[in-house]
GROMACS .gro file of C-alpha atoms in nm:
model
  205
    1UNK     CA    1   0.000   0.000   0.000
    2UNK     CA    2   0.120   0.323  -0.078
    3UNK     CA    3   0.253   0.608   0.208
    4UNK     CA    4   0.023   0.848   0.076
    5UNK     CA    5  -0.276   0.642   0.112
    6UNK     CA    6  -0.211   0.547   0.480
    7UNK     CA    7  -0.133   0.882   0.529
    8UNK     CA    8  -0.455   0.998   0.393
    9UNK     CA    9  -0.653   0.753   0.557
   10UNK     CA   10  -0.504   0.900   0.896
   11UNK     CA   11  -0.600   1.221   0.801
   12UNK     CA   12  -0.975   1.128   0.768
   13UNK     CA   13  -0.957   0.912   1.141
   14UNK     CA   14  -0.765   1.172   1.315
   15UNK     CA   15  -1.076   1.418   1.195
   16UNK     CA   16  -1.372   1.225   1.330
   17UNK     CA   17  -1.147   1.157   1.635
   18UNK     CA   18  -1.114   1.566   1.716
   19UNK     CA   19  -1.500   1.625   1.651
   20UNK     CA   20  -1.663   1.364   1.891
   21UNK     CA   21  -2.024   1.339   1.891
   22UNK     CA   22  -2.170   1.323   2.237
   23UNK     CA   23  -2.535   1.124   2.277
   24UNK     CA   24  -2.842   1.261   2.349
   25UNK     CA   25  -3.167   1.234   2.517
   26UNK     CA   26  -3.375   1.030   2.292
   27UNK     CA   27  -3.136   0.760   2.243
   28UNK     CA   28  -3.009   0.451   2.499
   29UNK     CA   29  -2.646   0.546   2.558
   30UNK     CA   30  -2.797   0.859   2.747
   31UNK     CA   31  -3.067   0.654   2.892
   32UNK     CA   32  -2.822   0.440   3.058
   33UNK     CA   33  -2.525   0.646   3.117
   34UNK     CA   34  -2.665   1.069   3.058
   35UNK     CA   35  -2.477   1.314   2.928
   36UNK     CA   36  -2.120   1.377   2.841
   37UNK     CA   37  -2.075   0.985   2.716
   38UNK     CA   38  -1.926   1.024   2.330
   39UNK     CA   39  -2.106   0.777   2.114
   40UNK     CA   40  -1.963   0.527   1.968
   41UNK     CA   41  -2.213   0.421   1.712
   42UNK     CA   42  -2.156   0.806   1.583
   43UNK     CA   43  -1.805   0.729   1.558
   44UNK     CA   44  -1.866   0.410   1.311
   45UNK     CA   45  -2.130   0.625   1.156
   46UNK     CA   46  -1.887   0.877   1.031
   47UNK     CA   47  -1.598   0.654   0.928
   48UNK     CA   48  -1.804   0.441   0.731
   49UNK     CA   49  -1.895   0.802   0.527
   50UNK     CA   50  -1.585   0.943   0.582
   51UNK     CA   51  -1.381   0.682   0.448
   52UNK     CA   52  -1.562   0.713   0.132
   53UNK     CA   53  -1.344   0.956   0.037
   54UNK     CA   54  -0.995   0.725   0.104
   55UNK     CA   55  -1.142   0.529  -0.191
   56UNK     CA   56  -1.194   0.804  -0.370
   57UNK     CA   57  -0.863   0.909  -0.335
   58UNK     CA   58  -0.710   0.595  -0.458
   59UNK     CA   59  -0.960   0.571  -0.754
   60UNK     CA   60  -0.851   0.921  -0.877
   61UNK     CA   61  -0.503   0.835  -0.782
   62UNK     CA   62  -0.492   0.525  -0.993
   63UNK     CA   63  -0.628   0.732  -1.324
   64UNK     CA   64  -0.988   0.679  -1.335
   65UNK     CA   65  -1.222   0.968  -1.380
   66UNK     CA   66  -1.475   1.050  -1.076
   67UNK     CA   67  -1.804   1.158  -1.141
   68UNK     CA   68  -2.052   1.343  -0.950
   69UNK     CA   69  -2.162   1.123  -0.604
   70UNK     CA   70  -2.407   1.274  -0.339
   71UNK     CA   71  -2.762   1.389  -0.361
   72UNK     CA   72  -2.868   1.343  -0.705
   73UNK     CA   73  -3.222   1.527  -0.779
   74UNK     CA   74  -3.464   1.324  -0.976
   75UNK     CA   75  -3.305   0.997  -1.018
   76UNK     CA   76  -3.617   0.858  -1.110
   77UNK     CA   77  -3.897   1.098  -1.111
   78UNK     CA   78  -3.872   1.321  -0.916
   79UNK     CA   79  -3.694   1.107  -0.634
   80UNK     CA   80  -3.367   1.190  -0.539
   81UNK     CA   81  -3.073   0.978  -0.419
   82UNK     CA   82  -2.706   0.977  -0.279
   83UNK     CA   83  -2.473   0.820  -0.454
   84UNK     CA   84  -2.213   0.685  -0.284
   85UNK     CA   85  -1.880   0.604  -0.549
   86UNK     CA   86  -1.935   0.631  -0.930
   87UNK     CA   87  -1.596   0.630  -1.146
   88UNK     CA   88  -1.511   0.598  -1.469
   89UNK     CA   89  -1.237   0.451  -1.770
   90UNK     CA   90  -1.284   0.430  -2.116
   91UNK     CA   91  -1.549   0.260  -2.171
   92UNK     CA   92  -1.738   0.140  -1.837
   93UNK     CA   93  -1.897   0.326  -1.568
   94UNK     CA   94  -1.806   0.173  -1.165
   95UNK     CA   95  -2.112   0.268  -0.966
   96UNK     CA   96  -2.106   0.167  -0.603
   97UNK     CA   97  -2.318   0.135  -0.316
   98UNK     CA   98  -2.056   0.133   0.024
   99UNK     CA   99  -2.166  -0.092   0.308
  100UNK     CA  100  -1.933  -0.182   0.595
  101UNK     CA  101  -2.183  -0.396   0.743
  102UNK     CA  102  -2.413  -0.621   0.526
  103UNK     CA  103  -2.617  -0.782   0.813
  104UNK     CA  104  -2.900  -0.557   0.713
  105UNK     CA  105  -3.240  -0.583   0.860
  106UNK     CA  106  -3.507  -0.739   0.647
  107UNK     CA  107  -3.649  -0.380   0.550
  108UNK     CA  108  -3.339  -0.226   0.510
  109UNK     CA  109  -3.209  -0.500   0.240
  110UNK     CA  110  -3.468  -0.473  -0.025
  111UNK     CA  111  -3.402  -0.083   0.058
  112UNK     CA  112  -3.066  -0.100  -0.045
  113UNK     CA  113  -3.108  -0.312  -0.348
  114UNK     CA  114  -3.386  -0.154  -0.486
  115UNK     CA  115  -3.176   0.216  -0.436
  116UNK     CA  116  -2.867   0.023  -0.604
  117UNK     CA  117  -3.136  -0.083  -0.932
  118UNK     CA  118  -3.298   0.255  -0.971
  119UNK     CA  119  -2.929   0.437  -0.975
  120UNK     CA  120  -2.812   0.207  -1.186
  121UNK     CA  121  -3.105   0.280  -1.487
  122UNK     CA  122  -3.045   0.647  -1.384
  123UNK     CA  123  -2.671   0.635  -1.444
  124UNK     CA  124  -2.741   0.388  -1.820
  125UNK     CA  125  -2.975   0.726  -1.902
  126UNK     CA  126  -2.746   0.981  -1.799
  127UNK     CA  127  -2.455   0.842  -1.941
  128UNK     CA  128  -2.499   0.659  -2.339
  129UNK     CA  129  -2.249   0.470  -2.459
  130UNK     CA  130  -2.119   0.370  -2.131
  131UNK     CA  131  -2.101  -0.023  -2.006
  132UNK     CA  132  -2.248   0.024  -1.670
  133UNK     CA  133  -2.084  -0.165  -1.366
  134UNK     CA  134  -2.285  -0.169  -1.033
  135UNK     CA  135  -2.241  -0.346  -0.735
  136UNK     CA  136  -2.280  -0.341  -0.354
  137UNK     CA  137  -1.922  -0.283  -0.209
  138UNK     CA  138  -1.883  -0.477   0.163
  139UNK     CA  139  -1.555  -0.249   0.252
  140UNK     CA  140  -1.533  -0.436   0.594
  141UNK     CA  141  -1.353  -0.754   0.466
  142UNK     CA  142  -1.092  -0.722   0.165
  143UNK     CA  143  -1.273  -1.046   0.063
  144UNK     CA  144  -1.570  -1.291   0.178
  145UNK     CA  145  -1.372  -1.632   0.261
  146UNK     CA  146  -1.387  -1.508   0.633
  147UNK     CA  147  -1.731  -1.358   0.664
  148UNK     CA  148  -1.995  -1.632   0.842
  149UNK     CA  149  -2.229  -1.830   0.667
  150UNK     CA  150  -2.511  -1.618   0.765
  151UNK     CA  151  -2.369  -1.345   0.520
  152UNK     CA  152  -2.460  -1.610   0.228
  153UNK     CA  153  -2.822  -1.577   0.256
  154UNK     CA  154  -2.791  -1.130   0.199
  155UNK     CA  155  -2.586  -1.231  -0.072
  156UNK     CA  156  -2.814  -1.462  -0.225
  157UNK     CA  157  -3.092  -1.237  -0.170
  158UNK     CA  158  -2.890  -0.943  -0.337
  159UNK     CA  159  -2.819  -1.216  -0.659
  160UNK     CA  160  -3.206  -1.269  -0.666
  161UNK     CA  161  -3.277  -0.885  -0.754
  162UNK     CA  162  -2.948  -0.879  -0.995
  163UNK     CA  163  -2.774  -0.713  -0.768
  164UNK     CA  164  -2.392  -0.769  -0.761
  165UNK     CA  165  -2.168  -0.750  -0.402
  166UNK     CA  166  -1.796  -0.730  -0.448
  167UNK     CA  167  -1.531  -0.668  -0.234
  168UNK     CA  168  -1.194  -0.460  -0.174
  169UNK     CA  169  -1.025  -0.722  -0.374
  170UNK     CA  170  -1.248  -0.670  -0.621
  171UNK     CA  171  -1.242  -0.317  -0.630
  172UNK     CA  172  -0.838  -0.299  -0.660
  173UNK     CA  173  -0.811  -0.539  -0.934
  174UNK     CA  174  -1.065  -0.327  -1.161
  175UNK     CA  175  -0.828  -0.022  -1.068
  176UNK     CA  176  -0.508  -0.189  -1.115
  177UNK     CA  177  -0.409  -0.100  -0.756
  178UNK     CA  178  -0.148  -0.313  -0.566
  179UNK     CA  179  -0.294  -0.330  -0.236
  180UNK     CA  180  -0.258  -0.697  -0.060
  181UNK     CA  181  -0.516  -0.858   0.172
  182UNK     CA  182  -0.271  -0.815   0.461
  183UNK     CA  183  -0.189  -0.474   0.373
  184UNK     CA  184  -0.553  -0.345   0.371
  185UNK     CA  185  -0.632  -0.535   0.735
  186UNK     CA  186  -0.330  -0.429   0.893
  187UNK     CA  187  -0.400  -0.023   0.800
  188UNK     CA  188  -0.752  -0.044   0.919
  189UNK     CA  189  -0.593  -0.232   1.262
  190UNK     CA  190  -0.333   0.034   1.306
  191UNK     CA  191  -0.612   0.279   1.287
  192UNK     CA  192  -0.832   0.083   1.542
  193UNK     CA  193  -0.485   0.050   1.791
  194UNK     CA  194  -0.372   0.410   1.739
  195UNK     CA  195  -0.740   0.633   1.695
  196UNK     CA  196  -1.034   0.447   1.787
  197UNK     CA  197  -0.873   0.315   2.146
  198UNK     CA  198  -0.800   0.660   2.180
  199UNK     CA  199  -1.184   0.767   2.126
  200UNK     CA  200  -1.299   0.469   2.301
  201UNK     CA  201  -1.086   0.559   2.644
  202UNK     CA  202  -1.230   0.927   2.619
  203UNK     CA  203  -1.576   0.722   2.630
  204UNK     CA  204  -1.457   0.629   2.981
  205UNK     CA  205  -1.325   0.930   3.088
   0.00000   0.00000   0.00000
């Protein structure tokens, strides 16, 4: 992995670290332990959007074109969406939907699907010409040998509705970017050691 993209990917941690989100009335954290605790859950919250932009930066890095991402107006209709990663070479169009955590809940699965199908058309309208190439990236595991066999069934269910989920792995191959499977778990664990124990001990504090 490259020095530049470790040191990016600090960056983006050591931001969310120095703007803690504290919980509030309203949710269980503050039920059980009041004010002042930092939440945690916030803290996942924004890495898992925050950390959009480290793949962003390798994408762009690596030559490929980035194209518009966020709230799109009027999708389909007048609905409007947020796209998460959309890229492009030559001749195909990358669009992808970023989960760290696939063990969604049986409403918000079909949600996610269904948002990933209805970008997709907008994106084969919007852009002629184009092969488009959409899938549901699981950033959480660099591939899916280690994830349970409770993961198959969301996976299935995605494959049922034509919806594609790929991987890190996946990802860097389409980019041409050398980044190993030990590589991309021992960044994300030096971030855990160095930053999150850090935000986790002002929890206790």
């Amino acid at each position: 992995m490259k020095t530049k993209y470790k040191k990016y990917g600090k960056e983006l941690i050591k931001e969310i670290v120095s703007n803690p989100t504290e919980s509030l009335p309203g949710a269980l954290p503050y039920l059980l332990f009041g004010g002042g605790m930092v939440s945690v859950q916030s803290f996942f919250i924004k890495i898992g959007r925050n950390f959009e932009k480290w793949f962003k930066f390798i994408i762009e890095d690596a030559g490929m074109t980035l194209l518009p991402d966020g709230v799109v107006k009027n999708v389909i209709g007048k609905k409007s969406k947020d796209i998460d990663l959309i890229f492009r070479d030559d001749n195909t169009i990358y669009y992808r939907e970023m989960k760290s955590n696939l063990e969604l809940d049986t409403e918000k699965l079909p949600a996610t699907y269904d948002k990933i199908q209805l970008i997709t058309k907008y994106v084969e309208k919007e852009y002629p010409g184009y092969k488009v190439d959409s899938s549901l990236l699981h950033w959480s595991v660099y591939e899916p040998s280690i994830l349970p066999k409770k993961y198959n069934t969301k996976v299935k269910e995605c494959a049922k509705h034509n919806v594609k989920v790929s991987y890190p792995i996946d990802l860097f191959k389409t980019i041409s970017v050398d980044i190993s499977d030990e590589e991309y778990k021992e960044f994300f664990l030096e971030l855990g050691r160095i930053y999150g124990k850090e935000y986790i001990n002002e929890t206790d504090s």
